[in-house]
Short mmCIF file of N, CA and C in Angstrom, two decimals:
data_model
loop_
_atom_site.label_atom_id
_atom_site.label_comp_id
_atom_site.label_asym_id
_atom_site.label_seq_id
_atom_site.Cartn_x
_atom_site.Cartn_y
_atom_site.Cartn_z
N UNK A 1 0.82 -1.20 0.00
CA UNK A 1 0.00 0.00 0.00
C UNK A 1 0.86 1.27 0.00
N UNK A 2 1.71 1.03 0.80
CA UNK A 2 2.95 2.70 1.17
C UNK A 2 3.58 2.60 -0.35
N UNK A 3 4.10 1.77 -1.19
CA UNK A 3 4.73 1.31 -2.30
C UNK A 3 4.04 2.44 -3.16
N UNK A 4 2.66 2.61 -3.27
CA UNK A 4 1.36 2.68 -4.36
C UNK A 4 1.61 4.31 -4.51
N UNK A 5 1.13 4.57 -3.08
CA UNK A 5 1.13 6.08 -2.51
C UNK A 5 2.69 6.59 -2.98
N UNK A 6 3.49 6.08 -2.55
CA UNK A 6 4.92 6.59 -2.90
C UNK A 6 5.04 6.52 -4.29
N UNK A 7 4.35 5.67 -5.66
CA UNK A 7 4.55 5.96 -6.64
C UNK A 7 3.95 7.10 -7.12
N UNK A 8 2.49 7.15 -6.69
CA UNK A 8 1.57 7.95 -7.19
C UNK A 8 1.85 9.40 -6.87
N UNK A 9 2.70 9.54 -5.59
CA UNK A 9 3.08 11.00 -5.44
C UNK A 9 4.69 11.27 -6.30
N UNK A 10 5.47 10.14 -6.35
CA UNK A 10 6.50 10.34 -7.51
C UNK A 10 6.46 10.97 -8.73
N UNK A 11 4.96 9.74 -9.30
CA UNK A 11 4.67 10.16 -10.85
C UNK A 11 3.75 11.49 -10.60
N UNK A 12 2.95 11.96 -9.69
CA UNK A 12 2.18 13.16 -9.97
C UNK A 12 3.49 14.52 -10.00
N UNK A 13 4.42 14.33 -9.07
CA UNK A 13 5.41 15.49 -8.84
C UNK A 13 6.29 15.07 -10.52
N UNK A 14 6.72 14.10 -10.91
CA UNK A 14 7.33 14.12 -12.26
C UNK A 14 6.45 14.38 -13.15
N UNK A 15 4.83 14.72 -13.32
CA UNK A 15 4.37 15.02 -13.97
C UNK A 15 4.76 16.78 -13.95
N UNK A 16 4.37 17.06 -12.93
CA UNK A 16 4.36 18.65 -12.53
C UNK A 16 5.91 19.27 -13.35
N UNK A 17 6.86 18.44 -13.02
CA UNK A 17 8.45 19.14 -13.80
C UNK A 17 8.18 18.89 -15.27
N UNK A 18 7.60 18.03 -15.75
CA UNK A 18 7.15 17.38 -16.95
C UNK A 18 6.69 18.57 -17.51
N UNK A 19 5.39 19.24 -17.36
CA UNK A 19 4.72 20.49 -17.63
C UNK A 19 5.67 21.94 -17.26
N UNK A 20 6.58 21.93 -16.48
CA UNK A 20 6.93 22.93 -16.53
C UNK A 20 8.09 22.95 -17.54
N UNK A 21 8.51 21.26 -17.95
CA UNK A 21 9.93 21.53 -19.02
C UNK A 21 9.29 22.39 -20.01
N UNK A 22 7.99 21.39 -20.28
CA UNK A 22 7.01 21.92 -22.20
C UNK A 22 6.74 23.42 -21.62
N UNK A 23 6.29 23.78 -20.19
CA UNK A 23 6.05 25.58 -20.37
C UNK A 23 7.04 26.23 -20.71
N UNK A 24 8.06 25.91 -20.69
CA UNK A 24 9.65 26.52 -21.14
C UNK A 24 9.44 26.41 -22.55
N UNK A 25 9.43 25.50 -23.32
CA UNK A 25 9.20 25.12 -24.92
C UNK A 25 8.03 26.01 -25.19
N UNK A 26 6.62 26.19 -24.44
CA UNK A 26 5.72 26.56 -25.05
C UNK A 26 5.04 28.00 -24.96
N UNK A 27 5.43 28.59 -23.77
CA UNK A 27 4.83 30.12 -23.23
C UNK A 27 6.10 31.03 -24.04
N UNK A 28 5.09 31.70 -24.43
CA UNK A 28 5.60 33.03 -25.85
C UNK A 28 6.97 34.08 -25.06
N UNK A 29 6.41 33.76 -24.09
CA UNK A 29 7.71 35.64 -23.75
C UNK A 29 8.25 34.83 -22.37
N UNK A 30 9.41 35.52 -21.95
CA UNK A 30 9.97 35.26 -20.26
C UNK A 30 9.10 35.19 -19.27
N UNK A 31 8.56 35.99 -19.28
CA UNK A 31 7.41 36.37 -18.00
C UNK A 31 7.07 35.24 -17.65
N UNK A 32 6.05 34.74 -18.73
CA UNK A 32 5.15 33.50 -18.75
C UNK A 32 6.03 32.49 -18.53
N UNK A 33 7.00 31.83 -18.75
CA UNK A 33 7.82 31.25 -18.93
C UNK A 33 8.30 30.89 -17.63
N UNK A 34 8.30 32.06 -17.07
CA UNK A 34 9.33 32.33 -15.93
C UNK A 34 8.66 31.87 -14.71
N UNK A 35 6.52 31.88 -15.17
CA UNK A 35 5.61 31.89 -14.09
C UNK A 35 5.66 30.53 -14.10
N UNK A 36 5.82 29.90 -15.27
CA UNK A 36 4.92 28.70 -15.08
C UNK A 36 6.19 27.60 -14.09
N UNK A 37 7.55 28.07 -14.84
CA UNK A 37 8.33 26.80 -14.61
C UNK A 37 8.62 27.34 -12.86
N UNK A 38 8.20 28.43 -12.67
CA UNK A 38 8.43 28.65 -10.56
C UNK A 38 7.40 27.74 -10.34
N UNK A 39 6.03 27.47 -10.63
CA UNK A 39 4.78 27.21 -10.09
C UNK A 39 5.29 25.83 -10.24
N UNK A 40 5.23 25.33 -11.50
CA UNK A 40 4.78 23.87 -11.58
C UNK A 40 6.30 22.95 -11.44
N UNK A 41 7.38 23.61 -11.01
CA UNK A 41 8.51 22.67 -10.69
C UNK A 41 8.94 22.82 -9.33
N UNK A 42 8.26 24.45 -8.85
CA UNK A 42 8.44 23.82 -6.87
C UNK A 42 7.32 22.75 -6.56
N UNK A 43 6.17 22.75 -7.03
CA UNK A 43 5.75 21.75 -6.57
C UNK A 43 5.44 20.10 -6.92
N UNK A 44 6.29 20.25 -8.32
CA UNK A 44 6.98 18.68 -8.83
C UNK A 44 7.69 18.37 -8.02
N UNK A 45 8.69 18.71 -7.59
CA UNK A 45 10.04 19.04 -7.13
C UNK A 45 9.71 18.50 -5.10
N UNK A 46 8.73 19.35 -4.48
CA UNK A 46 8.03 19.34 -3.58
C UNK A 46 7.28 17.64 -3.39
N UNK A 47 7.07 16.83 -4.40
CA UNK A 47 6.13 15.85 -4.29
C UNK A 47 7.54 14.59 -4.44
N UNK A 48 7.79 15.03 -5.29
CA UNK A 48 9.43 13.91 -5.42
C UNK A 48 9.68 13.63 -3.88
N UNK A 49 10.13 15.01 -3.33
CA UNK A 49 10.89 14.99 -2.12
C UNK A 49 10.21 14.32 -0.93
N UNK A 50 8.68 14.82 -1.56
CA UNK A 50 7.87 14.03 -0.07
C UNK A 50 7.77 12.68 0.11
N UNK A 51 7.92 11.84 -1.69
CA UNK A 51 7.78 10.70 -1.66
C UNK A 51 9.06 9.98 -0.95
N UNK A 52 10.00 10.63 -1.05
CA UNK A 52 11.61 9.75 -0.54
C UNK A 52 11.19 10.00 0.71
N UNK A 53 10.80 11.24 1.28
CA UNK A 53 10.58 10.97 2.71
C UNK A 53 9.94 9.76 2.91
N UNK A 54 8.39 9.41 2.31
CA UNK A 54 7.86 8.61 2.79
C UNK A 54 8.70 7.04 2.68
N UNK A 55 9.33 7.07 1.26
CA UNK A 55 9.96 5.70 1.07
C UNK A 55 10.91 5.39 2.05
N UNK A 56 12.05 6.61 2.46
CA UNK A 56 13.12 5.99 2.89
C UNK A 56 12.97 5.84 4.77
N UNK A 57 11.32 7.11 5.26
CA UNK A 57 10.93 6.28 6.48
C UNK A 57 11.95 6.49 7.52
N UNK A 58 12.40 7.43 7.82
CA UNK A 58 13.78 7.72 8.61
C UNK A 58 13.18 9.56 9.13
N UNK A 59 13.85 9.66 10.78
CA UNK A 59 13.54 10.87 10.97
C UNK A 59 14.56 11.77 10.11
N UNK A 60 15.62 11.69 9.96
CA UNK A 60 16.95 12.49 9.78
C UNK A 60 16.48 12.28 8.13
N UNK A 61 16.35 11.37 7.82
CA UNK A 61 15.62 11.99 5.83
C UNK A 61 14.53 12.94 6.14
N UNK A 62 13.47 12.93 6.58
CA UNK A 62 12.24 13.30 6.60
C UNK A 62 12.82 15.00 7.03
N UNK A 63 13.79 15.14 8.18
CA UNK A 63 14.01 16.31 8.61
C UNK A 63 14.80 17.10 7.58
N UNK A 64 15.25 16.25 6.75
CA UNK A 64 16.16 16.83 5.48
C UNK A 64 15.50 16.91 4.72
N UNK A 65 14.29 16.67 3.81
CA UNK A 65 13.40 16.65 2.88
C UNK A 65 12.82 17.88 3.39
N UNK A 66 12.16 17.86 4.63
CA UNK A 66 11.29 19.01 5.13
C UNK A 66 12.15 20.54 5.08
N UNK A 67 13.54 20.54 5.09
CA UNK A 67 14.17 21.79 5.12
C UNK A 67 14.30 22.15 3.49
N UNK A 68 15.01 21.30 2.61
CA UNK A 68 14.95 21.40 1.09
C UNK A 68 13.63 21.79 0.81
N UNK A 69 12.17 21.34 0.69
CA UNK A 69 10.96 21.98 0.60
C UNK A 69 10.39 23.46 0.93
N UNK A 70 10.98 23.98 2.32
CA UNK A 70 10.99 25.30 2.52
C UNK A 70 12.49 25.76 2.34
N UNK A 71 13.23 25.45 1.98
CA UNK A 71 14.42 26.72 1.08
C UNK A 71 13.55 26.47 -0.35
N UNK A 72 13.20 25.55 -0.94
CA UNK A 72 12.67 25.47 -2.19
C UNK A 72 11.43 26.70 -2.44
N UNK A 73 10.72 26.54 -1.11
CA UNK A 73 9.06 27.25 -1.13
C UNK A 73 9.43 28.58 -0.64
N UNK A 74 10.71 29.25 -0.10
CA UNK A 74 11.21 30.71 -0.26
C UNK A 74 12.40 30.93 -1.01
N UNK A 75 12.90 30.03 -1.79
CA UNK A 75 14.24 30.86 -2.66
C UNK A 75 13.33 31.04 -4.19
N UNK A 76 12.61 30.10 -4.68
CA UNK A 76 11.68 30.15 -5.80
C UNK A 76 11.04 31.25 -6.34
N UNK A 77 9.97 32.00 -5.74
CA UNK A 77 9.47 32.81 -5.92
C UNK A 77 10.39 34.08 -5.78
N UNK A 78 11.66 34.15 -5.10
CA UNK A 78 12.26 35.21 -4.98
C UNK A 78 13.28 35.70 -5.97
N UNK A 79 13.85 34.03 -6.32
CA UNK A 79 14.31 34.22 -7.41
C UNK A 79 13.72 34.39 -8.63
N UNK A 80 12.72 34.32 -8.98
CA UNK A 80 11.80 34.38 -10.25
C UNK A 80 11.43 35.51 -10.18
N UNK A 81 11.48 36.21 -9.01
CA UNK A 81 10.78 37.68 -9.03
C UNK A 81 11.68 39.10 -9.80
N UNK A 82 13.06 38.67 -9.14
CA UNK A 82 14.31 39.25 -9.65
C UNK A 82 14.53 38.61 -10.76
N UNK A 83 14.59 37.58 -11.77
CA UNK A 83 14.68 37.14 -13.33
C UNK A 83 14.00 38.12 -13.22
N UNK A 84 12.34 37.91 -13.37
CA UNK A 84 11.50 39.17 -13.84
C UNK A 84 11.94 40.21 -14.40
N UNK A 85 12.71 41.08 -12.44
CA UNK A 85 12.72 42.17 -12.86
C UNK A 85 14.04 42.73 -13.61
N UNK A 86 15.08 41.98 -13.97
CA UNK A 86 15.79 41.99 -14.26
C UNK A 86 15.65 42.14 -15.92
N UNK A 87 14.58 41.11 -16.43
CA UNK A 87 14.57 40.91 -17.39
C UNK A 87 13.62 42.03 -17.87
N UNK A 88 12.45 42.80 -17.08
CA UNK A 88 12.14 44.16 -17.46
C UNK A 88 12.95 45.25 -17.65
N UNK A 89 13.54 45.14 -16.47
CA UNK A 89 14.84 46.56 -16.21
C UNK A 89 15.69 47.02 -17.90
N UNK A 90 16.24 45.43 -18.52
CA UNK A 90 17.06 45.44 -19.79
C UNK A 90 16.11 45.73 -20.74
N UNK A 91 14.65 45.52 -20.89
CA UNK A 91 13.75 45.87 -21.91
C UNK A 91 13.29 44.43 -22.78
N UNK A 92 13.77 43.84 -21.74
CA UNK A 92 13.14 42.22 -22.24
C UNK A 92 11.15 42.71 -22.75
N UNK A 93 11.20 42.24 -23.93
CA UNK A 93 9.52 42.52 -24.43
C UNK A 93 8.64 41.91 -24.16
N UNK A 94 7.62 41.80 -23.71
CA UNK A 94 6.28 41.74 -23.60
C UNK A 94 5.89 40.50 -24.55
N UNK A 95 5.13 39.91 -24.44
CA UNK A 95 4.10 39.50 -25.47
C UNK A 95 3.40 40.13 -25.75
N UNK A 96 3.02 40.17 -27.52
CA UNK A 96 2.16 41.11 -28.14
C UNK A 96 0.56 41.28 -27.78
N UNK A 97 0.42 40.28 -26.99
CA UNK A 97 -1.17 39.95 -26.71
C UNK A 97 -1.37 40.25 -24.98
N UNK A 98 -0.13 40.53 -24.50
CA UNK A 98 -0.32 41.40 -23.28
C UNK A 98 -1.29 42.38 -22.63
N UNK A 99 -1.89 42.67 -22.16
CA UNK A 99 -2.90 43.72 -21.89
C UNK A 99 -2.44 45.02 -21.38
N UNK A 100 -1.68 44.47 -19.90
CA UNK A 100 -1.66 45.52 -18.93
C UNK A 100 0.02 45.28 -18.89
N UNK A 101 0.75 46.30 -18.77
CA UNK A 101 2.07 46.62 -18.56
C UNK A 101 2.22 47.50 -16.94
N UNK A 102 1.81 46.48 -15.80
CA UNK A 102 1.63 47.18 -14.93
C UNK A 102 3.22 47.74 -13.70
N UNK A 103 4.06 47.67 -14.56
CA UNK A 103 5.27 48.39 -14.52
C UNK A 103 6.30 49.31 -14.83
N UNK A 104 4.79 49.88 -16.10
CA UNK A 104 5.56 50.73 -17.15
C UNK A 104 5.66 52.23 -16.51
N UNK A 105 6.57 53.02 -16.67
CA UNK A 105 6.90 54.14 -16.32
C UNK A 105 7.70 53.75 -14.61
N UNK A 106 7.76 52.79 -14.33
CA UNK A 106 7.91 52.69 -13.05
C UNK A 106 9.66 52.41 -12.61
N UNK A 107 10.24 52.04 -14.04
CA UNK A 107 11.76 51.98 -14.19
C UNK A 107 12.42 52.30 -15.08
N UNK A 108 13.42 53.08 -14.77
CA UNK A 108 14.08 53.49 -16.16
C UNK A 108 14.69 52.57 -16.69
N UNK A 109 14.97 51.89 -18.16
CA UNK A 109 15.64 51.07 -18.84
C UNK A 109 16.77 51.19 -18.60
N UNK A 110 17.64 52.43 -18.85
CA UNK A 110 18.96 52.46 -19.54
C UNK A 110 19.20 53.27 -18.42
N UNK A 111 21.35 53.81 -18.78
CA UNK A 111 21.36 54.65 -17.71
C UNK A 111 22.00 54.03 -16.50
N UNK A 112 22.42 55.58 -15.67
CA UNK A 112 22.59 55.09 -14.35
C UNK A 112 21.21 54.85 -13.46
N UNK A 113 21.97 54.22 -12.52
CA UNK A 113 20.76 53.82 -11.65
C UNK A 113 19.39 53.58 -11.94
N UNK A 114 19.86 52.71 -12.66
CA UNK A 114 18.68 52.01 -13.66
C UNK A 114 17.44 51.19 -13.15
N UNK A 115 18.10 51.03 -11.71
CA UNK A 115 16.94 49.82 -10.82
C UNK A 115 16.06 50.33 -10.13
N UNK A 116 16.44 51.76 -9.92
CA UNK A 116 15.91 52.27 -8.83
C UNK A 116 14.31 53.10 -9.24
N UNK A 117 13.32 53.08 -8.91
CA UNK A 117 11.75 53.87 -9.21
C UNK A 117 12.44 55.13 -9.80
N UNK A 118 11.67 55.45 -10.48
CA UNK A 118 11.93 56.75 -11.24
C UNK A 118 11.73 58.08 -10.36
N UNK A 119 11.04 58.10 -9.17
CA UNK A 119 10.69 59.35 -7.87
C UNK A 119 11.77 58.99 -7.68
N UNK A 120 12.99 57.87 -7.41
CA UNK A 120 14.36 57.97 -6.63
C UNK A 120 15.41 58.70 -7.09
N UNK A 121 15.11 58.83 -8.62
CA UNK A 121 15.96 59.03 -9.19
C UNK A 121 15.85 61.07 -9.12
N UNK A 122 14.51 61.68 -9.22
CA UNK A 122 14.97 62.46 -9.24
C UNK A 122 15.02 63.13 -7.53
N UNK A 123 15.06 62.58 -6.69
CA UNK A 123 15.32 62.52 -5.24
C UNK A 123 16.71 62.47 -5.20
N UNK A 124 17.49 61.48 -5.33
CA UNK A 124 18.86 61.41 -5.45
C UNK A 124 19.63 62.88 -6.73
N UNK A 125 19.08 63.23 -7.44
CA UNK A 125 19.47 64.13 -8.21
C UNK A 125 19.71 65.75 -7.36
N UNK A 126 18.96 65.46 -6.24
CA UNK A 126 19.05 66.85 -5.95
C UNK A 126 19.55 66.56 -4.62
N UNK A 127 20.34 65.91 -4.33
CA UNK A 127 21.45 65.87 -3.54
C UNK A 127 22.79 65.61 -3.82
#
């Protein structure tokens, strides 16, 4: 029975990395790209790990699985946030079917101090 469960959460989490390889192959611009493979490979990634916990049945695995899962469930999103903005900051483009550009005017591209909100910039100018 534990055998069944431990496959079924294997193959559902290798499904999840599975979908996030093809969202890499298949979502048009970075952004998208960038959303899908954070979403659907922390928690491929997340189901793998839970299954070895369950297989290998040990406190000292289980306590090591459980720490990899939360560095996984806070370095993920943080790092994907900075790709993002990184990849806005340089003028990485949009998809054409985009709606809302809800960052526009909010960073200068080029330039010094290029990262910083555009109110910083002329704040810092007059000092």
């Amino acid at each position: 029975m534990t055998d069944t469960f431990i496959g079924i959460i294997a193959t559902l989490g290798t499904l999840f990395v599975l979908l996030a390889g093809v969202g890499i192959l298949r979502m048009p611009d970075t952004y998208l790209r960038m959303a899908v493979t954070t979403k659907a490979a922390t928690l491929g990634i997340g189901l793998i790990m839970v299954a070895a916990a369950i297989y290998f049945n040990d406190l000292s695995t289980t306590t090591r699985v459980l720490a990899v899962i939360i560095f996984i469930l806070l370095t993920a999103p943080v790092g994907a946030h900075l790709i993002g903005k990184a990849a806005y900051i340089t003028g990485n483009q949009l998809w054409e079917k985009t709606v809302m550009d809800d960052l526009e005017g909010k960073y200068r591209k080029t330039g010094k101090n290029f990262s910083l909100p555009r109110n910083m910039d002329k704040h810092k100018e007059d000092h």
